[in-house]
Amino acid sequence: MKSQKVDEDWDKLYKETQIRDLPWFTKKLDSDLENEIKTRDLKKGRFLDLGTGDGTQARALAKHGFDVTGSDISGSAIENAKKLSNDINFLTDDILNSNLPANAFNFIFDRGTFHLFDDFQRKKFVKQIKRILDYNGIYFLKCMSIKQEEFSDGNGPNRLSKQEIRDTFRNDFDIEKIKATVFETINFDSDPKAWFVVLKKS
Ligand SMILES: C[S@@+](CC[C@H](N)C(=O)[O-])C[C@H]1O[C@@H](n2cnc3c(N)ncnc32)[C@H](O)[C@@H]1O
């Protein structure tokens, strides 16, 4: 199981690559999250876009009316994101050793960060997510599915099974949904297979 690249690697990537050439680039809010916002009739609250990168998802969430924070381990990503929006609180933070305050968010969206971590890091990650979510807070996760073939350059993230997701979160969260879906991108011929997971702090 792969562990994540270190922060310098992320920083180098964000310095050297045009945002729209990044494999996960899309301007649109993730449709699974958008549907969930509609179905649950969510209109306000403190939303963290975790591993926000250039902040596309954070900006889309702010347009929905949420009070949005975007955090990322890469200072370069955060610098880029700040240039594109004034009404979002963008900050550098390593979620595995997070300085974000306890119970700070009603909702967390994570499109593509959890699946970077190995088993040891996942334990730290779950602890932090639980700490920073408010009571009854909801964590929306999009991660790569085991059903996705390995990428030919061997550079993809960890590909997860439903069972791994259950095993990781079941002691700390109510698992409300694990749905087979895709990562919507503009840079792949076919969208990579993914899970959309809804977890409530228990
Ligand atoms: C696949 S990208 C997804 C970016 C963004 N969520 C999106 O969908 O456009 C993963 C992001 O996680 C960030 N990241 C990696 N490790 C992290 C950590 N320990 N804490 C916070 N962010 C991290 C990376 O810098 C990168 O921006």
GROMACS .gro file of C-alpha atoms and ligand atoms in nm:
model
  229
    1MET     CA    1   0.000   0.000   0.000
    2LYS     CA    2   0.144   0.335  -0.106
    3SER     CA    3   0.196   0.623   0.132
    4GLN     CA    4   0.148   0.978   0.011
    5LYS     CA    5   0.411   1.189  -0.156
    6VAL     CA    6   0.579   1.429   0.084
    7ASP     CA    7   0.474   1.794   0.087
    8GLU     CA    8   0.775   1.905  -0.126
    9ASP     CA    9   0.655   1.673  -0.405
   10TRP     CA   10   0.306   1.825  -0.400
   11ASP     CA   11   0.456   2.173  -0.397
   12LYS     CA   12   0.678   2.092  -0.697
   13LEU     CA   13   0.378   1.953  -0.885
   14TYR     CA   14   0.168   2.265  -0.822
   15LYS     CA   15   0.460   2.494  -0.919
   16GLU     CA   16   0.541   2.312  -1.240
   17THR     CA   17   0.200   2.209  -1.374
   18GLN     CA   18  -0.078   2.418  -1.524
   19ILE     CA   19  -0.386   2.366  -1.308
   20ARG     CA   20  -0.599   2.245  -1.599
   21ASP     CA   21  -0.340   1.977  -1.689
   22LEU     CA   22  -0.364   1.807  -1.349
   23PRO     CA   23  -0.525   1.461  -1.384
   24TRP     CA   24  -0.808   1.544  -1.140
   25PHE     CA   25  -0.890   1.886  -1.286
   26THR     CA   26  -1.255   1.978  -1.334
   27LYS     CA   27  -1.429   2.311  -1.291
   28LYS     CA   28  -1.758   2.154  -1.183
   29LEU     CA   29  -1.859   2.062  -0.831
   30ASP     CA   30  -1.848   1.684  -0.795
   31SER     CA   31  -2.195   1.561  -0.903
   32ASP     CA   32  -2.227   1.306  -0.623
   33LEU     CA   33  -2.168   1.580  -0.368
   34GLU     CA   34  -2.405   1.813  -0.553
   35ASN     CA   35  -2.682   1.548  -0.545
   36GLU     CA   36  -2.622   1.487  -0.175
   37ILE     CA   37  -2.646   1.862  -0.103
   38LYS     CA   38  -2.979   1.873  -0.291
   39THR     CA   39  -3.123   1.555  -0.137
   40ARG     CA   40  -3.034   1.660   0.216
   41ASP     CA   41  -3.141   2.018   0.144
   42LEU     CA   42  -2.814   2.153   0.282
   43LYS     CA   43  -2.809   2.532   0.253
   44LYS     CA   44  -2.559   2.660   0.506
   45GLY     CA   45  -2.282   2.553   0.739
   46ARG     CA   46  -1.907   2.538   0.773
   47PHE     CA   47  -1.759   2.325   0.494
   48LEU     CA   48  -1.395   2.213   0.475
   49ASP     CA   49  -1.263   2.124   0.129
   50LEU     CA   50  -0.980   1.897   0.242
   51GLY     CA   51  -0.680   1.868   0.008
   52THR     CA   52  -0.832   2.156  -0.185
   53GLY     CA   53  -0.548   2.189  -0.441
   54ASP     CA   54  -0.633   2.481  -0.669
   55GLY     CA   55  -0.965   2.519  -0.486
   56THR     CA   56  -1.214   2.437  -0.764
   57GLN     CA   57  -1.440   2.238  -0.533
   58ALA     CA   58  -1.409   2.500  -0.258
   59ARG     CA   59  -1.517   2.778  -0.497
   60ALA     CA   60  -1.815   2.574  -0.617
   61LEU     CA   61  -1.919   2.510  -0.255
   62ALA     CA   62  -1.894   2.881  -0.174
   63LYS     CA   63  -2.132   2.952  -0.466
   64HIS     CA   64  -2.383   2.723  -0.292
   65GLY     CA   65  -2.370   2.958   0.007
   66PHE     CA   66  -2.155   2.759   0.248
   67ASP     CA   67  -1.891   2.914   0.470
   68VAL     CA   68  -1.587   2.745   0.311
   69THR     CA   69  -1.234   2.669   0.424
   70GLY     CA   70  -0.990   2.501   0.184
   71SER     CA   71  -0.684   2.330   0.330
   72ASP     CA   72  -0.388   2.164   0.161
   73ILE     CA   73  -0.041   2.044   0.253
   74SER     CA   74   0.103   2.234  -0.045
   75GLY     CA   75   0.180   2.603   0.011
   76SER     CA   76   0.200   2.654  -0.369
   77ALA     CA   77  -0.148   2.509  -0.420
   78ILE     CA   78  -0.283   2.741  -0.149
   79GLU     CA   79  -0.109   3.044  -0.306
   80ASN     CA   80  -0.270   2.961  -0.642
   81ALA     CA   81  -0.611   2.908  -0.480
   82LYS     CA   82  -0.594   3.242  -0.291
   83LYS     CA   83  -0.539   3.428  -0.619
   84LEU     CA   84  -0.868   3.292  -0.753
   85SER     CA   85  -1.099   3.376  -0.464
   86ASN     CA   86  -1.131   3.625  -0.178
   87ASP     CA   87  -1.428   3.478   0.005
   88ILE     CA   88  -1.274   3.143   0.102
   89ASN     CA   89  -1.041   3.082   0.392
   90PHE     CA   90  -0.752   2.899   0.220
   91LEU     CA   91  -0.479   2.767   0.448
   92THR     CA   92  -0.183   2.530   0.452
   93ASP     CA   93  -0.240   2.230   0.678
   94ASP     CA   94  -0.123   1.869   0.690
   95ILE     CA   95  -0.434   1.671   0.778
   96LEU     CA   96  -0.223   1.398   0.943
   97ASN     CA   97  -0.089   1.654   1.195
   98SER     CA   98  -0.363   1.909   1.163
   99ASN     CA   99  -0.374   2.248   1.335
  100LEU     CA  100  -0.741   2.297   1.247
  101PRO     CA  101  -0.954   2.350   1.561
  102ALA     CA  102  -1.170   2.075   1.714
  103ASN     CA  103  -1.540   2.060   1.607
  104ALA     CA  104  -1.472   2.333   1.350
  105PHE     CA  105  -1.677   2.201   1.055
  106ASN     CA  106  -2.029   2.078   0.989
  107PHE     CA  107  -1.916   1.914   0.665
  108ILE     CA  108  -1.592   1.795   0.510
  109PHE     CA  109  -1.545   1.713   0.143
  110ASP     CA  110  -1.243   1.511   0.038
  111ARG     CA  111  -1.197   1.453  -0.333
  112GLY     CA  112  -0.877   1.256  -0.369
  113THR     CA  113  -0.682   1.290  -0.043
  114PHE     CA  114  -0.775   0.993   0.180
  115HIS     CA  115  -0.674   0.745  -0.091
  116LEU     CA  116  -0.314   0.875  -0.075
  117PHE     CA  117  -0.252   0.729   0.269
  118ASP     CA  118  -0.122   0.391   0.386
  119ASP     CA  119  -0.266   0.192   0.680
  120PHE     CA  120  -0.064   0.372   0.947
  121GLN     CA  121  -0.151   0.716   0.805
  122ARG     CA  122  -0.520   0.621   0.777
  123LYS     CA  123  -0.541   0.577   1.155
  124LYS     CA  124  -0.405   0.930   1.208
  125PHE     CA  125  -0.634   1.060   0.934
  126VAL     CA  126  -0.953   0.914   1.088
  127LYS     CA  127  -0.859   1.058   1.429
  128GLN     CA  128  -0.813   1.406   1.280
  129ILE     CA  129  -1.130   1.400   1.069
  130LYS     CA  130  -1.332   1.297   1.373
  131ARG     CA  131  -1.168   1.570   1.584
  132ILE     CA  132  -1.230   1.858   1.344
  133LEU     CA  133  -1.588   1.760   1.251
  134ASP     CA  134  -1.861   1.905   1.471
  135TYR     CA  135  -2.119   1.684   1.648
  136ASN     CA  136  -2.335   1.510   1.384
  137GLY     CA  137  -2.093   1.641   1.121
  138ILE     CA  138  -2.075   1.467   0.785
  139TYR     CA  139  -1.766   1.362   0.592
  140PHE     CA  140  -1.818   1.322   0.214
  141LEU     CA  141  -1.540   1.120   0.056
  142LYS     CA  142  -1.452   1.046  -0.306
  143CYS     CA  143  -1.171   0.794  -0.346
  144MET     CA  144  -1.031   0.559  -0.610
  145SER     CA  145  -1.199   0.219  -0.637
  146ILE     CA  146  -1.030  -0.119  -0.662
  147LYS     CA  147  -1.244  -0.161  -0.975
  148GLN     CA  148  -1.022   0.094  -1.150
  149GLU     CA  149  -0.732  -0.070  -1.335
  150GLU     CA  150  -0.389   0.033  -1.216
  151PHE     CA  151  -0.253   0.328  -1.418
  152SER     CA  152   0.015   0.229  -1.670
  153ASP     CA  153   0.278   0.465  -1.519
  154GLY     CA  154   0.214   0.305  -1.174
  155ASN     CA  155   0.161   0.654  -1.031
  156GLY     CA  156  -0.201   0.634  -0.922
  157PRO     CA  157  -0.328   0.652  -0.564
  158ASN     CA  158  -0.430   0.352  -0.354
  159ARG     CA  159  -0.736   0.178  -0.502
  160LEU     CA  160  -0.977   0.084  -0.226
  161SER     CA  161  -1.229  -0.194  -0.173
  162LYS     CA  162  -1.562  -0.137   0.002
  163GLN     CA  163  -1.436  -0.359   0.283
  164GLU     CA  164  -1.126  -0.144   0.339
  165ILE     CA  165  -1.347   0.163   0.363
  166ARG     CA  166  -1.576  -0.010   0.613
  167ASP     CA  167  -1.281  -0.136   0.818
  168THR     CA  168  -1.120   0.209   0.828
  169PHE     CA  169  -1.422   0.407   0.942
  170ARG     CA  170  -1.669   0.177   1.117
  171ASN     CA  171  -1.547   0.237   1.475
  172ASP     CA  172  -1.573   0.616   1.453
  173PHE     CA  173  -1.844   0.693   1.196
  174ASP     CA  174  -2.189   0.577   1.087
  175ILE     CA  175  -2.139   0.464   0.729
  176GLU     CA  176  -2.446   0.599   0.550
  177LYS     CA  177  -2.346   0.528   0.191
  178ILE     CA  178  -2.075   0.367  -0.021
  179LYS     CA  179  -2.173   0.421  -0.385
  180ALA     CA  180  -1.987   0.302  -0.696
  181THR     CA  181  -1.922   0.605  -0.916
  182VAL     CA  182  -1.643   0.785  -1.107
  183PHE     CA  183  -1.402   1.075  -1.075
  184GLU     CA  184  -1.530   1.329  -1.328
  185THR     CA  185  -1.231   1.475  -1.509
  186ILE     CA  186  -1.153   1.633  -1.842
  187ASN     CA  187  -0.812   1.471  -1.880
  188PHE     CA  188  -0.899   1.099  -1.915
  189ASP     CA  189  -1.071   0.920  -2.204
  190SER     CA  190  -1.288   0.740  -1.951
  191ASP     CA  191  -1.349   0.868  -1.601
  192PRO     CA  192  -1.158   0.668  -1.333
  193LYS     CA  193  -1.376   0.440  -1.116
  194ALA     CA  194  -1.438   0.567  -0.767
  195TRP     CA  195  -1.643   0.535  -0.448
  196PHE     CA  196  -1.857   0.813  -0.308
  197VAL     CA  197  -1.887   0.764   0.067
  198VAL     CA  198  -2.104   0.943   0.323
  199LEU     CA  199  -1.992   0.913   0.685
  200LYS     CA  200  -2.156   1.069   0.989
  201LYS     CA  201  -1.960   1.134   1.306
  202SER     CA  202  -2.098   0.892   1.566
  203LIG     C1  203  -0.571   1.435  -0.603
  203LIG     S1  204  -0.539   1.596  -0.541
  203LIG     C2  205  -0.706   1.656  -0.528
  203LIG     C3  206  -0.720   1.808  -0.527
  203LIG     C4  207  -0.863   1.860  -0.509
  203LIG     N1  208  -0.932   1.798  -0.397
  203LIG     C5  209  -0.948   1.846  -0.635
  203LIG     O1  210  -1.034   1.758  -0.637
  203LIG     O2  211  -0.923   1.921  -0.728
  203LIG     C6  212  -0.495   1.560  -0.371
  203LIG     C7  213  -0.461   1.682  -0.289
  203LIG     O3  214  -0.431   1.640  -0.155
  203LIG     C8  215  -0.328   1.725  -0.106
  203LIG     N2  216  -0.262   1.655   0.009
  203LIG     C9  217  -0.175   1.552   0.004
  203LIG     N3  218  -0.140   1.515   0.127
  203LIG    C10  219  -0.204   1.597   0.212
  203LIG    C11  220  -0.204   1.610   0.354
  203LIG     N4  221  -0.133   1.529   0.433
  203LIG     N5  222  -0.282   1.707   0.410
  203LIG    C12  223  -0.356   1.790   0.330
  203LIG     N6  224  -0.358   1.783   0.196
  203LIG    C13  225  -0.282   1.687   0.138
  203LIG    C14  226  -0.236   1.745  -0.225
  203LIG     O4  227  -0.151   1.856  -0.215
  203LIG    C15  228  -0.340   1.758  -0.339
  203LIG     O5  229  -0.377   1.892  -0.360
   0.00000   0.00000   0.00000
